[in-house]
Tab-separated table of C-alpha atoms in Angstrom:
chain	number	residue	atom	x	y	z
P	1	MET	CA	145.866	106.628	-19.283
P	2	LYS	CA	149.331	105.393	-20.559
P	3	GLN	CA	150.991	102.831	-18.602
P	4	VAL	CA	155.095	102.965	-18.656
P	5	VAL	CA	156.441	99.880	-16.225
P	6	SER	CA	160.303	99.670	-15.408
P	7	VAL	CA	161.026	96.114	-13.864
P	8	SER	CA	164.176	96.259	-12.246
P	9	LEU	CA	166.917	93.690	-10.903
P	10	GLY	CA	166.907	95.821	-8.110
P	11	SER	CA	166.036	96.254	-4.517
P	12	ALA	CA	161.971	96.346	-4.297
P	13	SER	CA	162.582	98.955	-1.410
P	14	ARG	CA	163.539	101.480	-4.292
P	15	ASP	CA	159.792	100.915	-6.111
P	16	PHE	CA	157.465	103.791	-6.997
P	17	GLU	CA	154.121	104.612	-8.839
P	18	GLU	CA	153.753	108.147	-9.811
P	19	GLU	CA	151.096	109.722	-12.245
P	20	ALA	CA	152.601	112.671	-14.548
P	21	THR	CA	151.131	114.377	-17.290
P	22	PHE	CA	153.570	115.210	-20.860
P	23	LEU	CA	152.071	116.818	-23.542
P	24	GLY	CA	148.772	116.525	-22.537
P	25	GLU	CA	148.865	113.061	-22.157
P	26	PRO	CA	148.234	111.362	-18.684
P	27	PHE	CA	150.781	108.438	-17.345
P	28	THR	CA	151.254	105.985	-14.695
P	29	LEU	CA	154.705	105.288	-14.066
P	30	ARG	CA	155.737	102.591	-12.059
P	31	ARG	CA	158.878	100.463	-11.247
P	32	VAL	CA	158.723	96.901	-9.865
P	33	GLY	CA	162.065	95.734	-8.238
P	34	THR	CA	162.700	92.024	-8.497
P	35	ASP	CA	165.642	91.876	-5.875
P	36	GLY	CA	167.599	90.196	-8.406
P	37	ASP	CA	165.406	87.424	-9.069
P	38	TYR	CA	166.084	86.768	-12.891
P	39	ALA	CA	162.672	84.329	-13.057
P	40	LYS	CA	160.506	86.883	-11.312
P	41	TYR	CA	161.874	89.613	-13.746
P	42	ASN	CA	160.933	87.857	-16.876
P	43	ALA	CA	157.239	86.608	-15.444
P	44	LEU	CA	156.744	90.401	-14.489
P	45	LEU	CA	157.912	91.084	-18.149
P	46	ARG	CA	155.580	88.776	-19.604
P	47	GLU	CA	152.430	89.909	-17.422
P	48	TRP	CA	152.969	93.450	-18.811
P	49	ASP	CA	153.549	92.856	-22.350
P	50	GLY	CA	150.601	94.075	-24.146
P	51	LYS	CA	149.070	95.994	-21.476
P	52	ALA	CA	151.884	98.686	-20.628
P	53	ASP	CA	152.582	101.353	-23.198
P	54	ALA	CA	156.040	100.609	-22.675
P	55	LEU	CA	158.249	98.276	-20.932
P	56	CYS	CA	161.570	99.432	-19.489
P	57	LEU	CA	164.504	97.489	-18.371
P	58	GLY	CA	165.886	98.647	-14.732
P	59	GLY	CA	168.993	97.612	-13.085
P	60	ILE	CA	170.378	96.262	-16.188
P	61	ASP	CA	171.266	97.950	-19.630
P	62	ARG	CA	170.347	95.783	-22.920
P	63	TYR	CA	173.065	97.614	-24.506
P	64	VAL	CA	176.112	99.688	-24.355
P	65	TRP	CA	178.188	101.545	-27.231
P	66	SER	CA	181.479	102.365	-27.948
P	67	ASP	CA	182.775	103.930	-31.139
P	68	GLY	CA	179.195	103.481	-32.897
P	69	LYS	CA	179.223	99.805	-32.237
P	70	GLN	CA	176.279	98.220	-30.082
P	71	TYR	CA	177.031	95.485	-27.797
P	72	GLU	CA	173.964	93.684	-26.225
P	73	PHE	CA	174.254	91.878	-22.674
P	74	LYS	CA	173.494	88.057	-22.938
P	75	ASP	CA	171.614	88.245	-19.767
P	76	ALA	CA	169.272	91.081	-20.897
P	77	ARG	CA	168.479	89.140	-24.186
P	78	LYS	CA	167.504	86.113	-21.569
P	79	LEU	CA	165.479	88.429	-19.569
P	80	ILE	CA	163.357	89.586	-22.588
P	81	GLU	CA	162.392	86.221	-24.236
P	82	GLY	CA	158.640	85.418	-24.801
P	83	VAL	CA	157.988	89.421	-24.591
P	84	THR	CA	156.761	90.330	-28.085
P	85	LYS	CA	153.466	93.207	-27.594
P	86	SER	CA	154.725	96.006	-25.710
P	87	PRO	CA	158.085	97.953	-26.973
P	88	ILE	CA	161.138	97.405	-24.667
P	89	VAL	CA	163.562	99.894	-23.774
P	90	ASP	CA	166.288	100.207	-21.569
P	91	GLY	CA	167.408	104.021	-21.641
P	92	SER	CA	170.269	103.493	-24.159
P	93	GLY	CA	168.204	105.073	-26.600
P	94	LEU	CA	167.617	108.608	-24.819
P	95	LYS	CA	171.263	108.395	-22.989
P	96	ASN	CA	173.198	109.610	-26.007
P	97	THR	CA	170.833	112.578	-26.428
P	98	LEU	CA	169.776	113.206	-22.808
P	99	GLU	CA	173.056	113.056	-21.145
P	100	ARG	CA	175.289	114.787	-23.886
P	101	GLU	CA	172.668	117.892	-23.478
P	102	THR	CA	172.858	117.725	-19.535
P	103	ILE	CA	176.629	118.599	-19.807
P	104	ARG	CA	176.117	121.135	-22.659
P	105	VAL	CA	173.449	123.222	-20.749
P	106	LEU	CA	175.691	123.277	-17.669
P	107	ALA	CA	178.450	124.533	-19.413
P	108	ASP	CA	176.747	126.449	-21.632
P	109	GLU	CA	174.651	128.341	-18.502
P	110	LYS	CA	177.934	128.267	-16.638
P	111	ARG	CA	176.511	125.912	-13.860
P	112	VAL	CA	179.430	123.720	-13.789
P	113	ASN	CA	182.753	125.086	-15.259
P	114	PHE	CA	183.912	121.418	-16.639
P	115	ALA	CA	187.116	123.061	-18.438
P	116	GLN	CA	188.798	123.837	-15.132
P	117	LEU	CA	187.292	121.084	-12.988
P	118	LYS	CA	188.625	117.265	-12.336
P	119	THR	CA	185.674	115.123	-13.304
P	120	LEU	CA	185.287	111.049	-12.127
P	121	MET	CA	182.963	109.285	-14.459
P	122	VAL	CA	182.541	106.062	-12.536
P	123	CYS	CA	181.719	103.946	-15.609
P	124	GLY	CA	181.840	105.573	-19.481
P	125	VAL	CA	180.567	102.961	-21.381
P	126	ASP	CA	177.230	103.240	-19.298
P	127	ARG	CA	176.961	106.710	-20.016
P	128	PHE	CA	178.652	107.200	-23.490
P	129	GLY	CA	177.186	110.077	-24.453
P	130	MET	CA	177.927	112.207	-21.154
P	131	SER	CA	181.346	110.675	-21.587
P	132	GLU	CA	182.034	111.956	-25.056
P	133	ALA	CA	180.611	115.420	-23.932
P	134	LEU	CA	182.470	115.496	-20.760
P	135	VAL	CA	185.847	114.797	-22.584
P	136	ALA	CA	184.667	117.693	-25.179
P	137	GLN	CA	184.786	120.395	-22.415
P	138	GLY	CA	188.413	119.994	-22.052
P	139	GLY	CA	189.119	119.100	-18.545
P	140	PRO	CA	190.649	116.185	-17.058
P	141	VAL	CA	188.637	112.984	-16.913
P	142	VAL	CA	189.301	109.629	-15.299
P	143	PHE	CA	187.194	106.771	-16.151
P	144	GLY	CA	186.582	104.324	-13.337
P	145	ASP	CA	184.940	101.396	-15.406
P	146	MET	CA	187.620	99.156	-14.540
P	147	MET	CA	187.449	100.003	-10.760
P	148	PHE	CA	183.789	100.307	-10.544
P	149	SER	CA	182.485	97.698	-12.440
P	150	LEU	CA	185.526	95.192	-12.167
P	151	GLY	CA	187.190	95.804	-9.103
P	152	ILE	CA	190.516	96.661	-10.701
P	153	ASN	CA	192.609	99.516	-9.660
P	154	LEU	CA	193.209	100.699	-13.228
P	155	PRO	CA	192.059	104.279	-13.590
P	156	ILE	CA	191.552	105.240	-17.155
P	157	LYS	CA	192.993	108.493	-17.551
P	158	THR	CA	192.349	109.110	-21.739
P	159	TRP	CA	189.417	108.852	-23.701
P	160	LYS	CA	191.928	106.949	-26.261
P	161	ALA	CA	192.333	104.388	-23.791
P	162	HIS	CA	189.093	104.179	-22.644
P	163	ARG	CA	187.703	103.466	-26.289
P	164	PHE	CA	190.966	100.957	-26.337
P	165	ALA	CA	189.658	99.155	-23.272
P	166	ALA	CA	186.065	99.312	-24.518
P	167	ARG	CA	186.367	97.426	-27.868
P	168	THR	CA	188.368	95.058	-26.380
P	169	LEU	CA	186.340	93.780	-23.467
P	170	LEU	CA	182.940	94.847	-24.272
P	171	PRO	CA	182.641	91.732	-26.479
P	172	LEU	CA	183.665	89.344	-23.403
P	173	LEU	CA	182.118	91.359	-20.658
P	174	THR	CA	178.660	91.172	-22.321
P	175	GLN	CA	178.580	87.642	-21.974
P	176	LEU	CA	179.236	87.513	-18.407
P	177	PRO	CA	176.643	87.294	-15.609
P	178	PHE	CA	175.305	91.058	-15.260
P	179	LYS	CA	175.413	90.722	-11.432
P	180	LEU	CA	179.569	90.417	-11.772
P	181	LEU	CA	179.485	94.056	-13.124
P	182	TYR	CA	176.728	96.011	-11.352
P	183	PRO	CA	175.185	95.501	-7.899
P	184	THR	CA	171.519	93.652	-8.084
P	185	GLY	CA	169.118	93.192	-5.371
P	186	ASP	CA	170.351	93.685	-1.732
P	187	SER	CA	173.884	94.263	-3.215
P	188	GLN	CA	172.300	97.615	-4.191
P	189	THR	CA	171.755	98.814	-0.374
P	190	THR	CA	175.363	98.307	0.730
P	191	THR	CA	178.359	100.460	0.628
P	192	THR	CA	181.886	99.569	1.026
P	193	PRO	CA	184.458	102.441	1.108
P	194	LYS	CA	186.944	102.259	-1.899
P	195	TRP	CA	188.687	104.284	-4.416
P	196	GLY	CA	188.832	106.945	-2.039
P	197	GLU	CA	191.569	108.477	-3.538
P	198	TRP	CA	189.557	109.298	-7.101
P	199	TYR	CA	186.628	110.493	-4.743
P	200	ARG	CA	188.673	112.980	-3.072
P	201	TRP	CA	190.530	113.892	-6.267
P	202	ALA	CA	187.492	114.944	-8.132
P	203	ASP	CA	185.558	118.167	-8.078
P	204	VAL	CA	182.659	116.475	-10.229
P	205	ILE	CA	181.596	112.763	-9.686
P	206	ALA	CA	179.073	111.585	-12.711
P	207	GLY	CA	177.859	108.688	-13.626
P	208	ASP	CA	175.255	105.597	-12.215
P	209	PHE	CA	174.048	106.658	-8.682
P	210	LEU	CA	174.339	102.752	-7.622
P	211	LEU	CA	177.899	102.839	-8.876
P	212	ILE	CA	178.532	106.348	-7.003
P	213	ARG	CA	177.319	105.066	-3.612
P	214	ARG	CA	178.212	101.148	-3.623
P	215	TYR	CA	181.990	102.457	-3.073
P	216	LEU	CA	181.184	106.047	-1.305
P	217	PRO	CA	184.440	106.690	1.120
P	218	ASP	CA	184.117	107.078	5.056
P	219	ALA	CA	183.029	110.640	5.731
P	220	VAL	CA	186.088	111.276	7.504
P	221	GLY	CA	187.614	114.356	6.065
P	222	GLU	CA	184.820	115.061	4.250
P	223	PRO	CA	185.485	113.754	0.851
P	224	LEU	CA	182.602	114.748	-0.946
P	225	ALA	CA	182.291	118.211	0.519
P	226	GLY	CA	181.690	120.897	-1.910
P	227	LYS	CA	181.390	118.578	-5.061
P	228	THR	CA	178.942	118.047	-7.692
P	229	VAL	CA	177.251	115.174	-8.432
P	230	ILE	CA	175.836	114.400	-11.707
P	231	THR	CA	173.524	111.272	-12.079
P	232	ASN	CA	170.063	109.577	-11.864
P	233	THR	CA	167.928	107.393	-10.096
P	234	THR	CA	167.979	109.078	-6.798
P	235	THR	CA	165.334	109.140	-4.090
P	236	PRO	CA	164.960	111.838	-1.241
P	237	VAL	CA	166.904	109.516	1.077
P	238	ASP	CA	169.838	109.475	-1.474
P	239	ARG	CA	169.504	113.144	-1.720
P	240	ALA	CA	169.704	113.747	2.220
P	241	GLU	CA	172.625	111.175	2.207
P	242	LEU	CA	174.660	113.544	-0.287
P	243	LYS	CA	173.650	116.587	1.410
P	244	GLN	CA	174.910	115.228	4.856
P	245	ARG	CA	177.993	114.317	3.089
P	246	GLY	CA	178.533	117.793	1.747
P	247	VAL	CA	177.737	117.666	-1.681
P	248	ARG	CA	177.308	121.135	-3.141
P	249	LEU	CA	175.060	120.269	-6.379
P	250	LEU	CA	173.197	117.681	-7.333
P	251	VAL	CA	172.299	117.213	-11.162
P	252	THR	CA	169.903	114.984	-12.502
P	253	SER	CA	169.411	114.445	-16.188
P	254	THR	CA	165.566	113.083	-15.713
P	255	PRO	CA	162.872	115.104	-14.117
P	256	ARG	CA	162.028	114.691	-10.273
P	257	PHE	CA	158.408	112.790	-9.603
P	258	GLY	CA	157.570	112.618	-5.914
P	259	GLY	CA	161.155	113.748	-4.852
P	260	ARG	CA	162.869	110.625	-6.911
P	261	SER	CA	164.825	111.218	-10.279
P	262	PRO	CA	164.011	108.052	-12.567
P	263	GLY	CA	166.486	106.125	-14.664
P	264	THR	CA	166.547	107.298	-18.393
P	265	ASN	CA	164.569	103.941	-19.033
P	266	VAL	CA	161.477	105.065	-17.652
P	267	LEU	CA	161.934	108.735	-19.745
P	268	GLU	CA	162.708	106.698	-22.677
P	269	GLY	CA	159.470	104.495	-22.027
P	270	VAL	CA	157.502	107.867	-21.872
P	271	PHE	CA	159.248	109.305	-25.309
P	272	VAL	CA	158.151	105.837	-26.808
P	273	ALA	CA	154.781	105.843	-25.596
P	274	LEU	CA	154.174	109.175	-27.014
P	275	ASN	CA	155.220	108.008	-30.221
P	276	GLY	CA	152.841	105.780	-30.600
P	277	GLY	CA	154.963	102.557	-29.379
P	278	LYS	CA	157.640	103.026	-32.128
P	279	PRO	CA	161.477	103.843	-31.482
P	280	LEU	CA	162.898	107.081	-32.007
P	281	THR	CA	166.059	108.551	-33.953
P	282	GLU	CA	168.443	111.012	-32.173
P	283	ASN	CA	166.865	113.623	-34.147
P	284	GLY	CA	163.331	112.319	-32.629
P	285	TYR	CA	164.591	112.257	-29.230
P	286	GLN	CA	166.104	115.864	-29.663
P	287	GLU	CA	162.811	116.925	-30.917
P	288	MET	CA	160.883	115.770	-28.157
P	289	LEU	CA	163.126	117.069	-25.214
P	290	ALA	CA	162.247	120.429	-26.974
P	291	ARG	CA	158.615	120.128	-27.139
P	292	LEU	CA	158.778	119.097	-23.313
P	293	SER	CA	161.059	121.992	-22.684
P	294	TRP	CA	163.368	119.703	-21.197
P	295	ALA	CA	166.244	120.956	-18.698
P	296	PRO	CA	168.602	119.367	-16.282
P	297	ASN	CA	167.624	119.409	-12.617
P	298	VAL	CA	170.000	121.212	-10.703
P	299	GLU	CA	169.601	121.362	-7.102
P	300	GLU	CA	171.910	123.320	-4.684
P	301	LEU	CA	172.288	121.044	-1.293
């Protein structure tokens, strides 16, 4: 049985262990949260190095992309020190393909008419493929990178402005402690209402679920009623909360196991394990998705 292990900077309360079969191969998928403990994170990666068919970086990106250029987070580079045997993935290789396809399928099947709807993408550099696909649909898109990651009240309203901000700031931001940009440990479990104007403005809210939940507005006025959420890493508890808040449609790009949708890092780990531990090209990911008869998980709440 192949082992795919995701070590996360996030809360251990979101841990899981599931068995699944892909292309006839049995897998154990495991998530181990470290509650923001960097030393424990590296120790766990070393412990599983050579035992896991793929090691997945959870709760942190190793790479982000903008205009075809790759930027590596300094903290991620430190976390993988001494890990030399098992292949390491962070989901960024798969995001470009999987999340573009998610938007295309939703539009082609007329499940979501993006051209006529307003979309809030909470962090575009973290979902570069999805961001480009949303812009290509022609509807208004607001990027919340400055608000949701940096706490700065500066919505980005054009793709050109987003690309400029990314290439200007990413060389600096990737050198900062990751916890300044993204919730880790216990901070993943707290919600501080903020940016309510943009939650209310949007018909579609897309991107990382922990960033979406981090600033969810108070339920007064039902700000999420009737909206579509496109995300990942949701648990049954998350699904219940979104339903209670009135979300109409929940879309995840990864399949559900035991009621939860794992991050793209886990699914990328599966693909690399199926490929004998070797990295895949974009065409390789597309071929693998086709072989698995992949489709986004679309759920009416």
